[in-house]
Short mmCIF file of C-alpha atoms and ligand atoms in Angstrom, two decimals:
data_model
loop_
_atom_site.label_atom_id
_atom_site.label_comp_id
_atom_site.label_asym_id
_atom_site.label_seq_id
_atom_site.Cartn_x
_atom_site.Cartn_y
_atom_site.Cartn_z
CA MET A 1 118.67 173.66 -4.46
CA ALA A 2 116.64 174.45 -1.28
CA LYS A 3 113.44 172.48 -1.07
CA LYS A 4 110.32 174.51 -1.45
CA LYS A 5 107.98 174.21 1.55
CA ALA A 6 104.76 172.39 0.44
CA LYS A 7 101.88 174.98 0.45
CA VAL A 8 99.02 173.83 2.67
CA GLN A 9 95.76 173.94 1.13
CA THR A 10 93.18 175.91 3.16
CA PRO A 11 89.69 176.94 1.96
CA VAL A 12 90.47 180.59 2.67
CA GLN A 13 93.40 182.87 1.88
CA LYS A 14 94.66 185.89 3.75
CA ASN A 15 92.69 189.09 3.05
CA GLN A 16 89.77 187.14 1.55
CA ILE A 17 86.31 188.41 2.57
CA ILE A 18 83.91 185.70 3.54
CA GLU A 19 80.45 185.25 5.07
CA MET A 20 80.22 182.59 7.73
CA ASP A 21 78.25 181.27 10.72
CA PHE A 22 79.48 181.20 14.34
CA THR A 23 78.83 178.43 16.81
CA ASP A 24 81.04 179.00 19.83
CA LEU A 25 82.79 181.56 21.98
CA GLY A 26 86.51 181.11 22.62
CA HIS A 27 88.17 181.57 26.03
CA ASP A 28 89.23 185.08 25.16
CA GLY A 29 85.60 186.05 24.18
CA GLU A 30 86.23 185.70 20.48
CA GLY A 31 83.64 184.10 18.11
CA ILE A 32 84.47 180.67 16.70
CA GLY A 33 83.03 179.28 13.51
CA LYS A 34 83.91 177.02 10.63
CA TYR A 35 84.11 178.00 6.95
CA GLU A 36 84.03 174.93 4.74
CA GLY A 37 85.28 172.95 7.69
CA TYR A 38 88.16 175.32 8.48
CA THR A 39 88.09 176.97 11.92
CA LEU A 40 88.29 180.74 12.27
CA PHE A 41 88.54 182.83 15.44
CA VAL A 42 86.96 186.26 15.13
CA PRO A 43 86.82 188.81 17.92
CA GLY A 44 83.52 190.59 18.51
CA VAL A 45 81.19 187.92 17.03
CA LEU A 46 78.97 185.76 19.08
CA PRO A 47 77.59 182.18 18.80
CA ARG A 48 74.55 181.90 16.53
CA GLU A 49 75.57 185.00 14.60
CA ARG A 50 76.36 185.23 10.85
CA ALA A 51 79.05 187.76 9.91
CA LYS A 52 81.12 189.18 7.04
CA VAL A 53 84.70 188.74 7.95
CA LYS A 54 88.14 189.56 6.49
CA VAL A 55 90.66 186.80 6.93
CA THR A 56 93.75 188.18 8.60
CA LYS A 57 95.82 185.14 9.34
CA VAL A 58 95.89 181.64 7.98
CA ASN A 59 97.51 178.70 9.80
CA LYS A 60 97.46 175.04 8.81
CA ASN A 61 94.45 174.11 10.90
CA TYR A 62 92.82 177.31 11.91
CA GLY A 63 92.90 180.98 11.16
CA TYR A 64 91.94 184.53 12.43
CA GLY A 65 89.63 187.07 11.02
CA GLN A 66 88.41 190.62 11.52
CA LEU A 67 84.73 191.42 11.82
CA ILE A 68 83.42 193.61 9.05
CA GLU A 69 79.62 193.37 9.62
CA ILE A 70 77.16 191.28 11.58
CA LEU A 71 74.71 189.81 9.15
CA ARG A 72 72.44 188.03 11.71
CA LYS A 73 72.48 189.06 15.38
CA SER A 74 72.51 186.79 18.40
CA PRO A 75 69.60 187.33 20.86
CA ASP A 76 72.26 187.43 23.47
CA ARG A 77 73.94 190.51 22.00
CA VAL A 78 73.73 193.71 24.07
CA GLU A 79 75.11 197.23 23.63
CA PRO A 80 78.39 197.59 25.56
CA ARG A 81 78.13 200.18 28.34
CA CYS A 82 81.68 201.50 27.98
CA SER A 83 82.53 204.13 25.29
CA ILE A 84 86.12 202.71 24.82
CA TYR A 85 85.20 199.04 24.99
CA LYS A 86 86.46 198.23 21.48
CA GLN A 87 89.88 199.72 21.99
CA CYS A 88 90.49 198.89 25.65
CA GLY A 89 92.06 195.48 26.56
CA GLY A 90 90.29 195.25 29.93
CA CYS A 91 86.83 193.76 29.21
CA GLN A 92 86.00 191.05 26.62
CA LEU A 93 82.28 190.33 27.15
CA GLN A 94 80.38 193.56 27.52
CA HIS A 95 78.62 192.80 24.20
CA LEU A 96 77.17 189.58 25.72
CA SER A 97 74.15 189.57 28.02
CA TYR A 98 75.02 189.00 31.60
CA GLN A 99 73.01 185.79 31.87
CA ALA A 100 74.89 184.41 28.75
CA GLN A 101 78.25 185.50 30.37
CA LEU A 102 77.44 183.41 33.42
CA GLU A 103 76.57 180.40 31.22
CA GLN A 104 79.72 180.92 29.14
CA LYS A 105 81.91 180.84 32.28
CA ARG A 106 80.43 177.59 33.46
CA LYS A 107 81.08 176.18 29.97
CA ILE A 108 84.72 177.18 30.15
CA VAL A 109 85.17 175.36 33.35
CA LYS A 110 83.43 172.30 32.04
CA ASP A 111 85.47 172.30 28.74
CA ASN A 112 88.73 172.52 30.68
CA LEU A 113 87.81 169.76 33.05
CA GLU A 114 86.79 167.45 30.25
CA ARG A 115 89.69 168.25 27.95
CA ILE A 116 92.51 168.63 30.41
CA SER A 117 91.65 166.52 33.44
CA LYS A 118 89.36 164.08 31.66
CA ILE A 119 86.90 164.52 34.42
CA ASN A 120 83.35 164.11 32.96
CA ASP A 121 81.22 163.02 35.95
CA VAL A 122 81.46 165.98 38.27
CA ILE A 123 78.77 168.42 39.27
CA ILE A 124 79.46 171.82 37.89
CA HIS A 125 76.98 174.22 39.34
CA PRO A 126 75.55 177.29 37.53
CA THR A 127 77.84 180.28 37.96
CA LEU A 128 76.92 182.48 40.96
CA GLY A 129 76.56 185.99 39.44
CA MET A 130 75.96 189.55 40.66
CA ASP A 131 72.71 191.43 40.79
CA ASN A 132 74.49 194.49 39.53
CA PRO A 133 77.57 193.43 37.58
CA TRP A 134 79.02 197.01 37.19
CA ASN A 135 81.42 199.18 39.27
CA TYR A 136 82.47 196.28 41.37
CA ARG A 137 86.32 196.49 41.29
CA ASN A 138 87.83 197.86 44.46
CA LYS A 139 91.36 198.25 42.94
CA SER A 140 92.53 200.06 39.78
CA GLN A 141 96.06 200.18 38.34
CA VAL A 142 96.23 202.78 35.77
CA PRO A 143 99.34 203.65 33.67
CA PHE A 144 100.21 207.27 32.85
CA GLU A 145 101.50 208.67 29.60
CA GLN A 146 102.94 212.05 28.56
CA ARG A 147 101.13 214.09 25.92
CA GLU A 148 101.89 217.51 24.74
CA ALA A 149 98.98 218.96 26.56
CA GLY A 150 99.86 217.10 29.83
CA LEU A 151 99.34 213.77 31.28
CA ILE A 152 96.76 211.16 30.32
CA ALA A 153 95.68 208.14 32.39
CA GLY A 154 93.95 205.00 31.24
CA PHE A 155 94.35 201.33 30.34
CA TYR A 156 96.38 200.07 27.46
CA ALA A 157 94.73 199.54 24.09
CA LYS A 158 94.32 195.92 23.30
CA GLY A 159 97.66 194.16 22.52
CA THR A 160 99.67 197.42 22.99
CA HIS A 161 101.29 199.71 25.60
CA ASP A 162 99.48 202.73 24.23
CA VAL A 163 97.46 204.41 26.97
CA ILE A 164 93.85 205.35 26.11
CA ASP A 165 92.70 208.57 27.60
CA MET A 166 90.11 207.21 30.01
CA LYS A 167 87.78 209.26 32.18
CA GLU A 168 85.82 206.43 33.70
CA CYS A 169 85.85 202.65 33.82
CA VAL A 170 82.43 201.10 34.15
CA ILE A 171 83.64 198.00 36.13
CA GLN A 172 85.51 200.05 38.69
CA GLN A 173 84.33 201.80 41.80
CA GLU A 174 83.58 205.47 40.90
CA LYS A 175 85.85 206.58 43.66
CA SER A 176 88.74 204.99 41.82
CA ASP A 177 88.15 207.08 38.69
CA ILE A 178 87.97 210.24 40.87
CA MET A 179 91.27 209.47 42.59
CA VAL A 180 93.12 208.73 39.43
CA GLN A 181 91.74 211.83 37.56
CA THR A 182 92.57 214.02 40.53
CA VAL A 183 96.17 212.87 40.53
CA ARG A 184 96.34 213.23 36.81
CA LYS A 185 95.12 216.89 36.89
CA ILE A 186 97.50 217.85 39.83
CA ALA A 187 100.53 216.12 38.43
CA SER A 188 99.94 217.75 34.99
CA GLU A 189 99.70 221.18 36.48
CA LEU A 190 102.84 220.69 38.49
CA GLY A 191 104.67 219.43 35.43
CA ILE A 192 105.58 216.00 36.83
CA PRO A 193 106.38 213.91 33.85
CA ALA A 194 104.92 210.55 33.11
CA TYR A 195 107.34 207.54 32.95
CA ASN A 196 108.34 206.60 29.37
CA GLU A 197 109.12 202.88 29.28
CA VAL A 198 110.91 202.94 25.94
CA GLU A 199 113.37 205.52 27.07
CA HIS A 200 113.24 204.49 30.70
CA ARG A 201 112.94 208.05 31.96
CA GLY A 202 110.24 210.28 33.52
CA ILE A 203 108.54 209.78 36.89
CA LEU A 204 104.95 208.72 37.23
CA ARG A 205 104.44 205.04 36.12
CA HIS A 206 101.03 204.02 37.51
CA VAL A 207 98.51 205.19 39.99
CA VAL A 208 97.04 202.32 41.93
CA SER A 209 93.91 203.06 43.92
CA ARG A 210 92.17 200.84 46.47
CA VAL A 211 88.70 201.36 47.93
CA ALA A 212 87.73 199.50 51.02
CA VAL A 213 84.04 199.24 50.16
CA ASN A 214 82.64 198.22 53.48
CA THR A 215 84.56 200.87 55.55
CA GLY A 216 84.83 203.67 52.95
CA GLU A 217 88.65 203.84 53.44
CA LEU A 218 90.76 204.90 50.49
CA MET A 219 94.41 204.17 49.52
CA LEU A 220 96.23 205.82 46.73
CA ILE A 221 99.69 204.45 45.55
CA LEU A 222 101.85 206.59 43.22
CA VAL A 223 104.32 204.30 41.42
CA THR A 224 107.29 206.29 40.63
CA ASN A 225 110.61 205.74 38.76
CA GLY A 226 112.87 207.05 41.55
CA LYS A 227 112.29 208.42 45.07
CA ASP A 228 112.67 212.23 44.72
CA PHE A 229 111.36 214.56 42.03
CA PRO A 230 110.52 218.23 41.75
CA ASN A 231 107.32 219.40 43.30
CA LYS A 232 106.86 216.20 45.26
CA ASP A 233 105.75 218.14 48.41
CA LYS A 234 103.21 220.15 46.43
CA LEU A 235 101.85 216.95 44.86
CA ILE A 236 101.36 215.44 48.22
CA GLU A 237 99.76 218.52 49.70
CA GLN A 238 97.32 219.06 46.85
CA ILE A 239 96.28 215.36 46.64
CA VAL A 240 95.44 215.43 50.37
CA GLU A 241 93.53 218.63 49.97
CA LYS A 242 91.62 217.47 46.81
CA ILE A 243 90.73 213.97 48.02
CA PRO A 244 89.35 214.80 51.45
CA ASN A 245 88.46 211.29 52.55
CA LEU A 246 91.75 209.75 51.65
CA THR A 247 93.14 207.40 54.29
CA SER A 248 96.50 206.39 53.04
CA LEU A 249 98.87 207.95 50.46
CA VAL A 250 101.81 205.81 49.51
CA GLN A 251 104.74 206.14 47.14
CA ASN A 252 105.95 202.86 45.61
CA ILE A 253 109.38 203.01 43.97
CA ASN A 254 109.89 200.98 40.80
CA GLU A 255 113.09 201.78 38.87
CA GLU A 256 113.12 198.55 36.91
CA ARG A 257 112.52 198.02 33.24
CA THR A 258 109.55 195.68 33.80
CA ASN A 259 105.84 195.16 33.24
CA VAL A 260 105.42 194.42 36.90
CA ILE A 261 103.56 197.40 38.37
CA LEU A 262 104.73 197.57 41.95
CA GLY A 263 108.34 197.73 43.08
CA PHE A 264 109.59 196.34 46.38
CA LYS A 265 109.81 199.59 48.32
CA SER A 266 106.80 201.52 49.62
CA ILE A 267 106.86 204.77 51.66
CA THR A 268 103.87 206.16 53.38
CA LEU A 269 103.67 209.90 52.29
CA TRP A 270 100.64 210.75 54.33
CA GLY A 271 98.11 208.96 56.54
CA ARG A 272 98.09 205.29 57.57
CA ASP A 273 100.29 202.49 56.21
CA VAL A 274 97.22 200.31 55.69
CA ILE A 275 93.52 200.59 55.03
CA TYR A 276 90.92 198.41 56.70
CA ASP A 277 88.04 196.54 55.12
CA THR A 278 85.61 193.87 56.24
CA ILE A 279 84.26 190.67 54.75
CA GLY A 280 81.41 189.32 56.75
CA ASP A 281 82.33 189.76 60.41
CA VAL A 282 86.06 189.76 59.87
CA LYS A 283 88.15 192.96 59.63
CA PHE A 284 91.27 193.06 57.42
CA ALA A 285 94.21 195.39 57.31
CA ILE A 286 95.51 195.70 53.66
CA SER A 287 99.04 196.86 52.82
CA PRO A 288 100.12 198.36 49.43
CA ARG A 289 101.74 195.22 48.19
CA SER A 290 99.37 192.63 49.62
CA PHE A 291 96.87 190.76 47.50
CA TYR A 292 93.23 191.46 48.32
CA GLN A 293 90.28 190.13 46.14
CA VAL A 294 89.11 192.81 43.79
CA ASN A 295 85.33 192.10 43.96
CA PRO A 296 84.26 192.50 47.60
CA GLU A 297 80.56 191.46 47.19
CA GLN A 298 81.51 188.24 45.44
CA THR A 299 84.49 187.55 47.69
CA LYS A 300 82.00 186.93 50.50
CA VAL A 301 80.12 184.45 48.19
CA LEU A 302 83.40 182.73 47.28
CA TYR A 303 84.67 182.39 50.84
CA GLU A 304 81.31 181.17 52.06
CA LYS A 305 81.45 178.44 49.46
CA ALA A 306 85.02 177.59 50.47
CA LEU A 307 83.83 177.38 54.15
CA GLU A 308 80.86 175.21 53.26
CA TYR A 309 83.06 172.74 51.25
CA ALA A 310 85.66 172.61 54.14
CA ALA A 311 82.69 171.23 56.24
CA LEU A 312 84.41 172.11 59.49
CA THR A 313 83.08 170.95 62.83
CA GLY A 314 85.67 172.60 65.19
CA ASN A 315 88.08 169.69 65.42
CA GLU A 316 89.93 170.10 62.23
CA ASN A 317 93.52 171.20 61.45
CA VAL A 318 93.47 173.17 58.23
CA ILE A 319 96.23 174.37 55.82
CA ASP A 320 95.49 177.55 53.83
CA ALA A 321 98.12 177.65 51.05
CA TYR A 322 98.62 180.95 49.24
CA CYS A 323 96.86 182.66 52.09
CA GLY A 324 97.56 186.41 51.16
CA ILE A 325 96.56 188.56 54.14
CA GLY A 326 94.98 185.58 55.82
CA THR A 327 91.37 186.28 54.55
CA ILE A 328 90.33 182.57 53.99
CA SER A 329 92.42 181.43 56.98
CA LEU A 330 90.53 183.72 59.38
CA PHE A 331 87.22 182.87 57.78
CA LEU A 332 87.97 179.20 58.40
CA ALA A 333 89.51 179.69 61.87
CA GLN A 334 86.18 180.56 63.28
CA LYS A 335 85.03 176.88 62.68
CA ALA A 336 88.33 175.02 62.85
CA LYS A 337 90.65 173.73 65.53
CA HIS A 338 93.71 175.42 64.02
CA VAL A 339 94.56 177.00 60.57
CA TYR A 340 98.07 177.14 59.21
CA GLY A 341 98.58 179.75 56.51
CA VAL A 342 101.53 180.26 54.15
CA GLU A 343 102.24 183.00 51.71
CA ILE A 344 105.22 184.29 49.74
CA VAL A 345 104.82 188.08 50.21
CA PRO A 346 106.22 189.10 53.64
CA GLU A 347 104.08 192.20 53.93
CA ALA A 348 100.99 190.04 53.42
CA ILE A 349 102.00 187.73 56.28
CA LYS A 350 102.53 190.77 58.45
CA ASP A 351 98.97 191.87 57.56
CA ALA A 352 97.73 188.31 58.26
CA TRP A 353 99.18 188.32 61.84
CA ASN A 354 97.86 191.76 62.47
CA ASN A 355 94.42 190.72 61.06
CA ALA A 356 94.32 187.71 63.52
CA ARG A 357 95.13 190.04 66.38
CA ILE A 358 92.56 192.72 65.61
CA ASN A 359 89.85 190.08 65.26
CA GLY A 360 90.91 188.26 68.40
CA ILE A 361 91.49 185.03 66.44
CA LYS A 362 94.17 182.93 68.23
CA ASN A 363 93.96 179.48 66.55
CA VAL A 364 96.02 180.47 63.48
CA THR A 365 99.77 180.29 62.52
CA PHE A 366 101.21 182.13 59.50
CA GLU A 367 104.54 181.63 57.84
CA VAL A 368 106.34 183.46 55.04
CA GLY A 369 107.62 181.44 52.16
CA ALA A 370 106.74 179.40 49.07
CA ALA A 371 103.84 176.97 49.78
CA GLU A 372 105.85 174.24 48.00
CA LYS A 373 108.78 174.72 50.37
CA VAL A 374 107.08 175.46 53.67
CA ILE A 375 104.33 172.78 53.65
CA PRO A 376 106.85 169.94 53.05
CA GLU A 377 108.64 171.23 56.19
CA TRP A 378 105.46 171.17 58.19
CA ALA A 379 104.79 167.56 56.80
CA LYS A 380 108.32 166.54 58.02
CA LYS A 381 107.51 167.83 61.43
CA GLY A 382 104.47 165.51 61.54
CA ILE A 383 101.66 168.02 61.21
CA ASN A 384 98.24 166.38 61.11
CA VAL A 385 95.93 167.92 58.52
CA ASP A 386 92.25 167.28 57.92
CA VAL A 387 91.51 169.85 55.25
CA VAL A 388 93.79 171.64 52.76
CA VAL A 389 92.61 174.83 51.00
CA VAL A 390 94.67 176.22 48.12
CA ASP A 391 94.17 179.52 46.32
CA PRO A 392 97.15 179.82 44.01
CA PRO A 393 97.83 182.58 41.40
CA ARG A 394 96.96 181.92 37.69
CA LYS A 395 99.84 179.52 37.08
CA GLY A 396 98.28 177.07 39.60
CA CYS A 397 99.97 174.96 42.24
CA ASP A 398 103.61 173.79 42.18
CA GLU A 399 103.96 170.12 41.39
CA ALA A 400 105.97 169.55 44.64
CA LEU A 401 103.09 171.08 46.63
CA LEU A 402 100.59 168.77 45.01
CA GLN A 403 102.77 165.82 45.87
CA THR A 404 103.08 166.90 49.45
CA ILE A 405 99.27 167.31 49.72
CA ILE A 406 98.81 163.79 48.40
CA ASP A 407 101.31 162.55 50.98
CA LEU A 408 99.59 164.44 53.82
CA LYS A 409 96.33 162.63 52.94
CA PRO A 410 93.84 165.23 54.13
CA LYS A 411 90.16 164.10 54.16
CA ARG A 412 89.17 167.01 51.98
CA MET A 413 90.66 169.56 49.68
CA VAL A 414 89.11 172.94 48.65
CA TYR A 415 90.71 174.31 45.54
CA VAL A 416 90.06 178.00 44.83
CA SER A 417 91.20 178.91 41.34
CA CYS A 418 91.12 181.85 39.08
CA ASN A 419 92.35 179.86 36.10
CA PRO A 420 90.33 176.81 34.87
CA SER A 421 93.13 175.43 32.77
CA THR A 422 95.74 175.15 35.57
CA LEU A 423 92.91 174.05 37.88
CA ALA A 424 92.12 171.15 35.42
CA ARG A 425 95.82 170.21 35.13
CA ASP A 426 96.15 170.11 39.04
CA LEU A 427 93.00 168.21 39.57
CA ARG A 428 94.27 165.49 37.30
CA VAL A 429 97.43 165.13 39.49
CA LEU A 430 95.35 165.12 42.68
CA GLU A 431 92.86 162.51 41.24
CA ASP A 432 95.87 160.28 40.32
CA GLY A 433 97.07 160.77 43.94
CA GLY A 434 93.84 159.45 45.51
CA PHE A 435 91.42 162.31 45.54
CA LYS A 436 88.08 162.44 43.81
CA THR A 437 86.61 165.63 42.51
CA ILE A 438 83.08 166.09 43.91
CA GLU A 439 81.76 169.37 42.82
CA VAL A 440 82.73 172.73 41.26
CA GLN A 441 81.08 176.08 41.94
CA PRO A 442 82.00 178.85 39.50
CA VAL A 443 81.68 182.32 41.11
CA ASP A 444 81.66 185.40 38.91
CA MET A 445 84.30 187.58 40.41
CA PHE A 446 85.02 189.49 37.14
CA PRO A 447 81.77 190.39 35.36
CA GLN A 448 82.20 191.69 31.73
CA THR A 449 85.59 190.02 31.36
CA ASN A 450 86.59 186.49 30.25
CA HIS A 451 87.99 185.63 33.71
CA VAL A 452 86.50 182.73 35.66
CA GLU A 453 86.92 181.88 39.29
CA CYS A 454 85.69 178.69 40.90
CA VAL A 455 85.81 176.63 44.09
CA THR A 456 86.22 172.98 43.88
CA LEU A 457 85.64 170.22 46.45
CA MET A 458 87.72 167.04 46.44
CA SER A 459 87.53 164.16 48.86
CA ARG A 460 90.03 161.36 49.53
CA VAL A 461 88.93 158.14 48.01
N1 LIG B 501 93.71 183.40 49.52
C1 LIG B 501 94.10 184.85 49.36
C2 LIG B 501 95.16 185.11 48.31
C3 LIG B 501 94.96 184.46 46.97
S1 LIG B 501 95.96 185.13 45.66
C4 LIG B 501 92.91 185.72 49.14
O1 LIG B 501 91.79 185.11 48.86
O2 LIG B 501 92.94 186.90 49.34
C5 LIG B 501 97.38 184.14 45.60
C6 LIG B 501 98.42 184.49 46.59
O3 LIG B 501 99.50 183.58 46.49
C7 LIG B 501 99.03 185.91 46.54
O4 LIG B 501 98.92 186.56 47.75
C8 LIG B 501 100.45 185.54 46.17
O5 LIG B 501 101.35 186.56 46.71
C9 LIG B 501 100.70 184.20 46.76
N2 LIG B 501 101.84 183.40 46.13
C10 LIG B 501 102.18 183.40 44.89
N3 LIG B 501 103.11 182.31 44.71
C11 LIG B 501 103.17 181.66 45.98
C12 LIG B 501 103.97 180.55 46.41
N4 LIG B 501 104.66 179.87 45.62
N5 LIG B 501 103.80 180.21 47.75
C13 LIG B 501 102.94 180.91 48.48
N6 LIG B 501 102.23 181.94 48.09
C14 LIG B 501 102.37 182.40 46.86
#
């Protein structure tokens, strides 16, 4: 006879309706509270609130619930600005006052450092926020969907791939909304079908728009399933006519069954191959597939902090790992002896060389490749480094790279991170390898969302 699994005793059962108090905010912006000692996660509730909740999932040690009614409101609760906030998966914190968002982000960093890296004695500064935390994003990537009446464009509803018909996004540049809606209207009228990912057919997958905020230049990327399709010439002609200040119109071809938005091949359909933007005194060319920070105002704050932590006097050799189009490298090069940048996307390195040239900056070297492969080669050649800057994607630094940095023994490290949990994991490795974490500066690059960016200074002990 099969053994019956022992039923775990929990104080709540699925579908039960309870009233409870909330004390914390989770890392995805969900409310956390205890009901008779049992932890429940409930999206939409804030700390210090009391709410009526329906239990939706019960695990051994914690469960999930759905908000029915707020019984006592937090003084930090505000009315979300976006009309589709509840459905959309893009923002998580619009119902929390901006000041409380900044405090929450600092807390996330602190929790991660204490829990994962066991670092308790480091200065974590208050988060640097924006005066106007709206309409800041310079890039939007909007999926298209076919409806009977034509095309709709918008973000996916939370936890699904169902497109919400979205006319504006309150955290994006208004010009992005205009570009996306213009393409939607023209493509609809020309009968160009949206891509259907289930059946893997149709044409228009995403429209990516980029706004160079400091120069006003605009790039529009049409991501298509295949190169040719009926009415392509008319589509180009009408987009150029209806978006008069467009700088660059690009087609990116993506024929894969994938959630990755951009494919490897880009064709310029009209105008320039790149757009230019400036950060401080430095001018940058940006290609369709190159990474460029999405919040230009805060990027300046972030880079200035990185520069301050690098404490350059003009005599230092610096490595900028994960350098993208060379933004941080060129910022640092103005105060360093030489900067070596490494980045995995070849187009970005092409942009980086171009950017060095247009700014007349000569004391830089860029190389294409994985940081964890290229930097050990530099180390073998006997490169002498004083400062290492890393700015990895969300998954953090490769273990091999951290080991190489430890062996290179730079005086200082500046770690720019968009994910506090991988930051915390990597800081532990670096601390064990002879570095000490000195201070951490969270910078709010992504207001209204649960994303946290920070710059960390480490010194060799
Ligand atoms: N410092 C740049 C880019 C940061 S984003 C800026 O501020 O604009 C992270 C970058 O790391 C991206 O450009 C990505 O293409 C690159 N990347 C991802 N994995 C990498 C790896 N293993 N080695 C080098 N670069 C990598």
